[in-house]
Short mmCIF file of C-alpha atoms in Angstrom, two decimals:
data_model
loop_
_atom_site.label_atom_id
_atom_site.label_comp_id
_atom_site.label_asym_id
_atom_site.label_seq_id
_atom_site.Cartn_x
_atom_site.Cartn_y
_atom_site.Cartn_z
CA UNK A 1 85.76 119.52 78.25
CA UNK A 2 87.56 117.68 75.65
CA UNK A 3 84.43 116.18 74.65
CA UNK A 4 82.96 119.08 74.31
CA UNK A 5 84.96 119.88 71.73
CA UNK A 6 84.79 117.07 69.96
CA UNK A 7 81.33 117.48 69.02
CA UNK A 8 81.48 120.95 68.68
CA UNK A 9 84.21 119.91 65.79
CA UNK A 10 82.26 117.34 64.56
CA UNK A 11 78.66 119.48 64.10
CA UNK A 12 81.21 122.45 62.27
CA UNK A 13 82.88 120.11 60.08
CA UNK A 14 79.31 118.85 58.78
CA UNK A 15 78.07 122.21 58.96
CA UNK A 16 80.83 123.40 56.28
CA UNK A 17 79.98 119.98 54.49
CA UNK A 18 76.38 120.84 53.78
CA UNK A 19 77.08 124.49 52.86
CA UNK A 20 79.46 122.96 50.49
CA UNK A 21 76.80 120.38 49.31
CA UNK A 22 74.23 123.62 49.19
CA UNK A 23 77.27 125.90 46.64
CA UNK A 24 77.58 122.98 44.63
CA UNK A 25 73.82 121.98 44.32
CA UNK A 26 72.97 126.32 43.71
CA UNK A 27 76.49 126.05 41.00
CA UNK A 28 74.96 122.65 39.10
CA UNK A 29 71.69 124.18 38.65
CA UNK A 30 70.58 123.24 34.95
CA UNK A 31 70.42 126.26 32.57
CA UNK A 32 66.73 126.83 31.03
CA UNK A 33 66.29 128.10 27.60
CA UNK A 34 63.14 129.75 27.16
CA UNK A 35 61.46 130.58 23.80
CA UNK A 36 62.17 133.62 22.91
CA UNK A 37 64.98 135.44 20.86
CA UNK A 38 65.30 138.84 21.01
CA UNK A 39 67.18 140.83 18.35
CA UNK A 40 68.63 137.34 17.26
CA UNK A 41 69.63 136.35 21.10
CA UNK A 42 68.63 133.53 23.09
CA UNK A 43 66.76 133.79 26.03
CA UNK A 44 67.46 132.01 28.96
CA UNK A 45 67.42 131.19 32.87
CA UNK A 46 71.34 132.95 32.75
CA UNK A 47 70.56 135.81 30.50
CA UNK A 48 66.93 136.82 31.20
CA UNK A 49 67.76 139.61 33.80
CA UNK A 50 69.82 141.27 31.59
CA UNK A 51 69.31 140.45 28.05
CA UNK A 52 72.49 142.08 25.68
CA UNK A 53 73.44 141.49 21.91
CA UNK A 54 75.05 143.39 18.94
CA UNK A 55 71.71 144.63 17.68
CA UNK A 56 70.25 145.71 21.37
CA UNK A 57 70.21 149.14 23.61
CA UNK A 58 68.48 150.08 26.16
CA UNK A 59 67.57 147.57 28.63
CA UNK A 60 65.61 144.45 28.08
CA UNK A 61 64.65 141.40 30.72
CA UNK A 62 62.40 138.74 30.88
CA UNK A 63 60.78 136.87 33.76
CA UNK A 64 59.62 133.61 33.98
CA UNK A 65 57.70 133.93 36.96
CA UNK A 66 55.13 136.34 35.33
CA UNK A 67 56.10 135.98 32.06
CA UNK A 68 56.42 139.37 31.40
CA UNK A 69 59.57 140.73 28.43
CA UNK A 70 59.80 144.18 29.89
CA UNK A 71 61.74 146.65 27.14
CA UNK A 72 63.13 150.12 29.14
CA UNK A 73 63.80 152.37 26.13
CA UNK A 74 64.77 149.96 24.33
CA UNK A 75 65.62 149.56 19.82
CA UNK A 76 65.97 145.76 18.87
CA UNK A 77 67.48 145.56 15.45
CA UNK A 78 66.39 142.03 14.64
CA UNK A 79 68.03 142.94 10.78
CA UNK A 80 66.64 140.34 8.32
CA UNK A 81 64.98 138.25 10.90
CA UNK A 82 62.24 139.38 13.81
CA UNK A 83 63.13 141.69 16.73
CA UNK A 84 60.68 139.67 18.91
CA UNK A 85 60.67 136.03 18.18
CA UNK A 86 58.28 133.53 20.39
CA UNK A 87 57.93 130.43 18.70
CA UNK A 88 57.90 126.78 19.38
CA UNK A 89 61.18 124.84 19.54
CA UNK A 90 61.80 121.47 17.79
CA UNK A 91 60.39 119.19 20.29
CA UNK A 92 57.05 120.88 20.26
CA UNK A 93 56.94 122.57 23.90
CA UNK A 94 56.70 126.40 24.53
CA UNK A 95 58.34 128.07 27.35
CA UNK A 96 56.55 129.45 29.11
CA UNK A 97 53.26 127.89 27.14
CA UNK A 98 50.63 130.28 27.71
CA UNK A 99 51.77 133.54 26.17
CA UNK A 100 53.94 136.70 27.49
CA UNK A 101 53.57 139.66 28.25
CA UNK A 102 55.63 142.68 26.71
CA UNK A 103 55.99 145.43 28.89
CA UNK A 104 56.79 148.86 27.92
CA UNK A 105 58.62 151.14 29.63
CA UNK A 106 59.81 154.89 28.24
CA UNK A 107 60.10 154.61 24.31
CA UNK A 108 61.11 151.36 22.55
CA UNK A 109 61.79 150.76 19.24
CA UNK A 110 61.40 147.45 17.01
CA UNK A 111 62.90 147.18 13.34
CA UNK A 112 63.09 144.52 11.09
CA UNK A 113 63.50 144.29 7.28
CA UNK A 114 62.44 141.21 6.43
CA UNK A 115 60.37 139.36 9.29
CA UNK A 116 57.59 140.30 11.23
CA UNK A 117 59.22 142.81 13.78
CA UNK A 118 57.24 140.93 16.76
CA UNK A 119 56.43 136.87 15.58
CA UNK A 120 54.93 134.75 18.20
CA UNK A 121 53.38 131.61 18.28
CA UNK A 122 51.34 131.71 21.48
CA UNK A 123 48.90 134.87 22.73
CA UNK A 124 50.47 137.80 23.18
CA UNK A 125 49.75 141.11 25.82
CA UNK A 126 51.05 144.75 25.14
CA UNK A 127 50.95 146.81 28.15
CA UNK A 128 52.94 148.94 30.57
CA UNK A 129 52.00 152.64 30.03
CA UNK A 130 55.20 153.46 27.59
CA UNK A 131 55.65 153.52 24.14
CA UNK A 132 56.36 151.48 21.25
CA UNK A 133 57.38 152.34 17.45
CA UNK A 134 57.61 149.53 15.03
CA UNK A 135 59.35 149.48 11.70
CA UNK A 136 59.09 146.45 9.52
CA UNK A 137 59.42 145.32 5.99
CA UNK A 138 56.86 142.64 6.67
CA UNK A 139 53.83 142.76 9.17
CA UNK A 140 54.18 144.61 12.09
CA UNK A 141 52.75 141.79 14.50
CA UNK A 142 52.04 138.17 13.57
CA UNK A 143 50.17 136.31 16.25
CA UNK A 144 49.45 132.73 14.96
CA UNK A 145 50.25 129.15 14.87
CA UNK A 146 48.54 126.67 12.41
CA UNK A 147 45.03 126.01 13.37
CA UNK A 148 45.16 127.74 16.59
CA UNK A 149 42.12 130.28 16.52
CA UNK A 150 42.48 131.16 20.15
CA UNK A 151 45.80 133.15 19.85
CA UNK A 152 45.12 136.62 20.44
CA UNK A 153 46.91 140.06 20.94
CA UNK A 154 45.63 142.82 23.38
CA UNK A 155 47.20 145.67 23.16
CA UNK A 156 46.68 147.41 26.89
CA UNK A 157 46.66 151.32 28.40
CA UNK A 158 50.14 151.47 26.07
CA UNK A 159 51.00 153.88 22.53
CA UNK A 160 51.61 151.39 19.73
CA UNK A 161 53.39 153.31 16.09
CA UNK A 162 53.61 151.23 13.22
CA UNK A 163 54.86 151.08 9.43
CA UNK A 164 53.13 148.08 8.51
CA UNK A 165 50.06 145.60 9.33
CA UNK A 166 48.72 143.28 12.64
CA UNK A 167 47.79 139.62 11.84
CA UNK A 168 45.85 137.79 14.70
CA UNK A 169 44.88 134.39 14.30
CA UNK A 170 42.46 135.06 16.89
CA UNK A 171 41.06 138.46 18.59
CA UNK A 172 42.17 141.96 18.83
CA UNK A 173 41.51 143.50 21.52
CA UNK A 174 42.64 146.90 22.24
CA UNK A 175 41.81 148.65 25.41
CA UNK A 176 42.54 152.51 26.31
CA UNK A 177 45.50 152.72 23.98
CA UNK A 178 46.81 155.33 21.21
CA UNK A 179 47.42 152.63 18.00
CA UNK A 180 48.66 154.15 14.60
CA UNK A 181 49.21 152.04 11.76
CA UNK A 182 49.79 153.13 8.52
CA UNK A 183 51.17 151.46 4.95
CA UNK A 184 49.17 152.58 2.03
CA UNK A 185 50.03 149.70 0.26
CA UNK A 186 48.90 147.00 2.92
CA UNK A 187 44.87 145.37 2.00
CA UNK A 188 44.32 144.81 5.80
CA UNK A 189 45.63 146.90 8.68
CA UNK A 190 44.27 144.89 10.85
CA UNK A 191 43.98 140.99 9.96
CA UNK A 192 41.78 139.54 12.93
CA UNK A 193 39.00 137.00 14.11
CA UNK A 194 37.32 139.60 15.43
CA UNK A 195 38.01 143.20 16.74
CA UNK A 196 37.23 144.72 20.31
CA UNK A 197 37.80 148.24 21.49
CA UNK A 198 37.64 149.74 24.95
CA UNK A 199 38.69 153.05 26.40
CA UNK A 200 39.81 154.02 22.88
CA UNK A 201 37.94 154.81 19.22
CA UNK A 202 38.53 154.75 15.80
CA UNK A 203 39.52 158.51 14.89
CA UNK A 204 41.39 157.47 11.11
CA UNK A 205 39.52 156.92 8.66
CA UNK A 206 36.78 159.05 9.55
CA UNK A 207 34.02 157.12 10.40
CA UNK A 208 35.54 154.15 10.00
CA UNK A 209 34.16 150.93 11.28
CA UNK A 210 34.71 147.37 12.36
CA UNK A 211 34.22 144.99 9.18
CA UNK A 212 34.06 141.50 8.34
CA UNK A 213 35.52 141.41 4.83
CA UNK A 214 35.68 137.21 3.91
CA UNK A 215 32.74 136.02 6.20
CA UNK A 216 35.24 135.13 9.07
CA UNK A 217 38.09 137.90 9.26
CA UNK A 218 37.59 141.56 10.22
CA UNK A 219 39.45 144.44 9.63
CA UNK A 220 38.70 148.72 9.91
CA UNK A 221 37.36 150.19 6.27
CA UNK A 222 36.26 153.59 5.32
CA UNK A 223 32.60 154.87 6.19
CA UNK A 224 31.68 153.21 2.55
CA UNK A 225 33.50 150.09 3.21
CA UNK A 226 36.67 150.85 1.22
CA UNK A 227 40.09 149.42 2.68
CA UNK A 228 42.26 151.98 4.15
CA UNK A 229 45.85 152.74 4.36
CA UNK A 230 45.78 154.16 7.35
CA UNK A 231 44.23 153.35 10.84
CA UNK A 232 44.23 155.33 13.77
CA UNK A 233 42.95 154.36 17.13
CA UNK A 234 42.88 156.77 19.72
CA UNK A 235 41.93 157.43 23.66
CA UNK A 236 41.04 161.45 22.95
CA UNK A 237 44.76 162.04 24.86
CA UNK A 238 46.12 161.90 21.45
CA UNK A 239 44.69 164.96 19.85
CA UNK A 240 43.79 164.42 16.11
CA UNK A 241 45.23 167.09 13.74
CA UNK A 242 42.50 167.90 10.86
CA UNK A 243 43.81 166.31 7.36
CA UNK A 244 46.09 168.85 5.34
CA UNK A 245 44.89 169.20 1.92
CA UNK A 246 46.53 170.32 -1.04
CA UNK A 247 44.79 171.23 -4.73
CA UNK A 248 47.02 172.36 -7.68
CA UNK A 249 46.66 174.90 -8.95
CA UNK A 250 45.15 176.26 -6.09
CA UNK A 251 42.53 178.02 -8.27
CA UNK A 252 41.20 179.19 -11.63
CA UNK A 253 41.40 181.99 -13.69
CA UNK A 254 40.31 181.84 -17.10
CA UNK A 255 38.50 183.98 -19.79
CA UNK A 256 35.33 183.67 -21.53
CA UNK A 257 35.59 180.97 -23.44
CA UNK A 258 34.89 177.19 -23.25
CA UNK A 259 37.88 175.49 -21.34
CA UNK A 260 38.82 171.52 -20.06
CA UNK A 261 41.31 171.98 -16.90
CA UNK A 262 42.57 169.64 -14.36
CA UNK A 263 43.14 170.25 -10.32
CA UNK A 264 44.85 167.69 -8.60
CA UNK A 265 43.47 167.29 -4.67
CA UNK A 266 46.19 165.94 -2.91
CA UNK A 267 46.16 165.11 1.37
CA UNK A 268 48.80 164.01 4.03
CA UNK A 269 46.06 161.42 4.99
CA UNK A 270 44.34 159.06 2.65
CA UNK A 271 40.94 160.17 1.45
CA UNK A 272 37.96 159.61 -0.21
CA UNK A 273 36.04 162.30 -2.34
CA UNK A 274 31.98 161.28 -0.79
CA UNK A 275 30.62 164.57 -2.83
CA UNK A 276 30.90 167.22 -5.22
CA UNK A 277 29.44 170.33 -4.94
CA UNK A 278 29.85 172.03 -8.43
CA UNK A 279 28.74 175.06 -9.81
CA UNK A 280 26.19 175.35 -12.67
CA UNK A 281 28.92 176.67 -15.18
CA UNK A 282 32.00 175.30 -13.39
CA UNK A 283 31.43 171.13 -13.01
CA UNK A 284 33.95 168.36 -12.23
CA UNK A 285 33.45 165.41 -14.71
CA UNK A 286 35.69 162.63 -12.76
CA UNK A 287 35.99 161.22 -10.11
CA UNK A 288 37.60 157.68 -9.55
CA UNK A 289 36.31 155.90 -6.50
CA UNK A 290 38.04 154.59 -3.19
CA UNK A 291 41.20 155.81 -1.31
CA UNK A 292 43.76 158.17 -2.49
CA UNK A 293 46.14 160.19 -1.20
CA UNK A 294 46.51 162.44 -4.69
CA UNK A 295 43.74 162.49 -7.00
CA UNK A 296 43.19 164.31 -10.44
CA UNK A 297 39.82 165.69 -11.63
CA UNK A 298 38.87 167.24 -14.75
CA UNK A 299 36.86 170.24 -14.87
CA UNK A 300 34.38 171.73 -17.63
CA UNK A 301 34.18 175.38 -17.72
CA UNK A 302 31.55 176.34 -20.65
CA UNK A 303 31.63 179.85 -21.98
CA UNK A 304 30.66 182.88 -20.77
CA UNK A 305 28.69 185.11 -22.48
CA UNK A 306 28.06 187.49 -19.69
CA UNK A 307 29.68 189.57 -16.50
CA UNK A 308 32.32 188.24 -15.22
CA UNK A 309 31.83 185.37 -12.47
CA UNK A 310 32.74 183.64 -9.70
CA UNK A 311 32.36 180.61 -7.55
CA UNK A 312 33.39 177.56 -5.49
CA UNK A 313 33.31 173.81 -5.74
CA UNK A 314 33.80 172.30 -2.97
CA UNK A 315 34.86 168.68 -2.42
CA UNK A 316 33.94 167.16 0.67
CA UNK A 317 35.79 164.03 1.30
CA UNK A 318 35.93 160.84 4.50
CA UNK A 319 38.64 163.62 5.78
CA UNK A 320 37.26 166.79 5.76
CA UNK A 321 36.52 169.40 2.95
CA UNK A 322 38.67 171.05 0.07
CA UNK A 323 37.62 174.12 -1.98
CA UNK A 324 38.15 175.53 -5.32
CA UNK A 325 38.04 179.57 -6.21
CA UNK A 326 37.39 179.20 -9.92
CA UNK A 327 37.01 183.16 -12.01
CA UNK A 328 35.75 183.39 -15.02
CA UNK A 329 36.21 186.69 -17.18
CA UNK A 330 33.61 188.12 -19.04
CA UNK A 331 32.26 187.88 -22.49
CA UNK A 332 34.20 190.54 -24.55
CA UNK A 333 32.84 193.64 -26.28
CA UNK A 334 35.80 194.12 -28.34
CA UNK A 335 35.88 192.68 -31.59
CA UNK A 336 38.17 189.47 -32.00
CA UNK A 337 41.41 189.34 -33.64
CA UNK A 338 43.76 186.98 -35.55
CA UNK A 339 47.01 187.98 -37.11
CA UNK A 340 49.44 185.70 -38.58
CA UNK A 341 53.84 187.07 -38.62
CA UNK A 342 54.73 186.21 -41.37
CA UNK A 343 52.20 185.70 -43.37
CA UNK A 344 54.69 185.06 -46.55
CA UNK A 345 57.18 181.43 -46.64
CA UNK A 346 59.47 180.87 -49.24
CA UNK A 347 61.28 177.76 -49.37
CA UNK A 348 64.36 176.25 -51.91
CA UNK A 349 63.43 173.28 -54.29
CA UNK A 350 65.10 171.52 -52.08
CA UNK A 351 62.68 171.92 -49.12
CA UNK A 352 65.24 172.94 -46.71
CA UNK A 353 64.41 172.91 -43.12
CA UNK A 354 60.90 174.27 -41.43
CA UNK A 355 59.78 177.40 -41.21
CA UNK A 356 57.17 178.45 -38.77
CA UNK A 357 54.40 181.50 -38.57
CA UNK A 358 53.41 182.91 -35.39
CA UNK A 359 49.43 182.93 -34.14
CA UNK A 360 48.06 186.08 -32.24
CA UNK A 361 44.53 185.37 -31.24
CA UNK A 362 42.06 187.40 -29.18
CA UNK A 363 40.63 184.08 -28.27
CA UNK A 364 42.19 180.79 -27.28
CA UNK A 365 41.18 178.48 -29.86
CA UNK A 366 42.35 178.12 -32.73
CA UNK A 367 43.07 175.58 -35.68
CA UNK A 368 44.78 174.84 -38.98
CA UNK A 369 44.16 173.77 -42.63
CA UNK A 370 44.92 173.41 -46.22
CA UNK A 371 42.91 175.24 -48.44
CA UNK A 372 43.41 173.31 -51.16
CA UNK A 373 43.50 169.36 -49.50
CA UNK A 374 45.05 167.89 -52.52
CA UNK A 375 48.37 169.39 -52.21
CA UNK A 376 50.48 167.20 -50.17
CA UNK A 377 53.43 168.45 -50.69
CA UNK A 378 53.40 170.38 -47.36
CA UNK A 379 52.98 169.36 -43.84
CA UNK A 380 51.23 172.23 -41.96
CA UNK A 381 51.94 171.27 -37.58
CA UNK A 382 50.05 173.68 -34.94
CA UNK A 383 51.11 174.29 -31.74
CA UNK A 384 48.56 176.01 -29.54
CA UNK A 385 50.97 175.85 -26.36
CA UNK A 386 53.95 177.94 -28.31
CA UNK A 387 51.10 179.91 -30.88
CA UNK A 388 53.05 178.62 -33.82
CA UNK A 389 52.43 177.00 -37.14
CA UNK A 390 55.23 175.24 -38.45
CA UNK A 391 55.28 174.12 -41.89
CA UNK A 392 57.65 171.22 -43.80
CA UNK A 393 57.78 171.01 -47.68
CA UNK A 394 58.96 167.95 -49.87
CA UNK A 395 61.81 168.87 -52.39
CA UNK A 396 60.12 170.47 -55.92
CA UNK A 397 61.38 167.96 -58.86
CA UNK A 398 59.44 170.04 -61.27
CA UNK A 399 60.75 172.63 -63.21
CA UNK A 400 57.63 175.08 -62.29
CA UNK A 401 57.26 176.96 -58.97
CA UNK A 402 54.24 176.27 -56.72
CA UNK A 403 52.57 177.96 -54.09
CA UNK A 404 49.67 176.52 -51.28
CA UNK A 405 47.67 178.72 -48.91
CA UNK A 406 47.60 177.69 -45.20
CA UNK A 407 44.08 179.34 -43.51
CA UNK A 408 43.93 179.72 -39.68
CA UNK A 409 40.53 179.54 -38.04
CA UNK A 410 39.53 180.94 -34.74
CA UNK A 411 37.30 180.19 -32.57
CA UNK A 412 35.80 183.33 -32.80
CA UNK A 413 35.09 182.90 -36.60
CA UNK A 414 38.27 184.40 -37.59
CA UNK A 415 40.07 183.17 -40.81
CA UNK A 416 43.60 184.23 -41.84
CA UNK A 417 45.69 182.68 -44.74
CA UNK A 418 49.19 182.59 -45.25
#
């Protein structure tokens, strides 16, 4: 009996020494850094379950196993550097080497004002059935390393919002997703070695297509191959809203007579105008090329010299169409008129300041002139926008009086004289 016992003491006692040897094997375990920062945090074996920092809500993990950065309605504030930083460390060895995968989950937010909001070194997958709104001061996405043309970006069954461009050293490839993009200042929205959609279309800009713009890079340009500020891809679950045009004024009245006026056509969406449909007394004269979001045109309206009339131009742009009521009164059947208040100036041998004489016309145009050329003693100044004639004399160093006579010319054939 007392030997039993002894054994039984010996096999607990080495029991208790191997669970011992088993805590402090589990406590030594080495700490492994992987390569990824998020919002300006390392990423490692310890933290990856629960990644936290200053610039961080929401809830953010990353597993090793399937190399998968999940974000759970998360904002990363990575500030002056990227939110989403994959990269390769000093001694030259990714981990893990073969890409992640960023998983979305509920809405997530990425901002950076400097960087690239996502930055990573090795190919990258965007997936997981949530949403994802980028804000950056640089590129949106920058998937790349050196000479590395196999590096690519998918973006996968996910909603993808963002402020700036995507750079892909190597494919794009974007399958039954909702991707917006937008930056009317960026050349190239998208910035790829080649560009693949499935389950999705390009909606923004109308008709737009697939292009390769340098003999080796592609990109998404305008049914006439002009570079767009905007790009929208979508799965039809995103309904498009039709373009919201603007024109100023918002239409024309004017009367009989020959007139220049501008309309400015402006959109919430970037635009080009393809056509013009003008009337025969009505026509648009300009009409600069490419993308705009505001655009001014200059319209010739020649005279009328009948009933009054009526009609529309229409523009008909890459976003839809725009159109312009434009009246026209009719030719008069009263006589013209032209009267000039007053149509008497005195001024002091001094000169003393300007005097002005007020222009009533029946008709619009108008204009100014010295009958007598020679005397320059006097500055006559119209104004057609105030209907005044102003009129500035040089102090009189002779010792006679003398007198000029301004005439006033209408359009109509009118001349008045003060």
């Amino acid at each position: 009996m007392m030997k039993a016992k002894y054994h039984l003491s010996i096999f607990l006692i080495a029991l208790f020494a191997g669970l011992m040897g088993f805590v402090t094997d589990v406590g030594a375990k080495k700490t492994s850094t992987y390569s990824i920062r998020i919002g300006g945090v390392q990423v490692t074996s310890k933290n990856a379950s629960n990644i936290t920092g200053p610039h961080i809500t929401g809830k953010v993990s990353f597993d090793i196993n399937t190399r998968t950065l999940t974000l759970n309605n998360a904002t990363i504030d990575g500030g002056d550097i990227s939110s989403i930083f994959y990269y390769y460390p000093g001694n030259g060895k990714m981990n893990p080497p073969d890409g992640i995968i960023i998983r979305l989950q509920g809405n997530n937010t990425l901002k950076s004002r400097v960087e690239e909001a996502i930055y990573a070194n090795a190919s990258l997958r965007i997936t997981g059935g949530g949403s994802l709104t980028i804000e950056s001061g640089n590129m949106a996405i920058s998937v790349g390393y050196r000479h590395k043309n196999d590096l690519n970006l998918t973006i996968d069954g996910c909603t993808l919002t963002a402020n700036r461009g995507i750079y892909v050293k190597g494919s794009l490839q974007i399958n039954n997703s909702n991707v917006h993009v937008k930056c009317p200042n960026d050349s190239h929205l998208f910035n790829a070695l080649n560009i693949n959609l499935s389950g999705c279309k390009i909606v923004r800009p109308v008709r737009g297509k697939i292009k390769c713009y340098n003999g080796t890079r592609y990109t998404v340009v305008t049914e006439s191959g002009q570079l767009c500020g905007e790009i929208r891809i979508s799965t039809g679950s995103d309904p498009e809203q039709p373009a919201k045009f603007t024109l100023t004024p918002s239409e024309l009245n004017v009367d009989a007579n020959y007139h220049h006026q501008t309309v400015e056509l402006s959109c919430d969406e970037q635009f080009e105008v393809t056509r013009l449909d003008n009337l025969d007394w009505a026509i648009i004269v300009s009409n600069k090329p490419g993308m705009h979001y505001s655009q001014t045109h200059r319209i010739v309206i020649h005279k009328n010299t009948g009933a009054e009339r009526t009609g529309t131009i229409t523009f008909k742009t890459t976003e839809g169409e725009a159109t312009l009521h434009v009246t026209q009164e009719a030719k008069s059947t009263a006589p013209p008129t032209l009267t000039l208040t007053p149509t008497t100036l005195t001024f002091a041998a001094s000169g003393g300041a300007s005097q002005s004489v007020a222009v009533k016309s029946s008709v619009e145009g108008w204009g100014v002139k010295l009958k007598d050329r020679t005397q320059d003693w006097l500055t006559v100044t119209p104004d057609a926008a105030a209907k005044t004639v102003t009129v500035t004399v040089k102090p009189n160093t002779g010792t006679k009086k003398r007198s000029a006579e301004v005439e006033v010319v209408s359009d109509a054939g009118l001349t008045r004289s003060f």
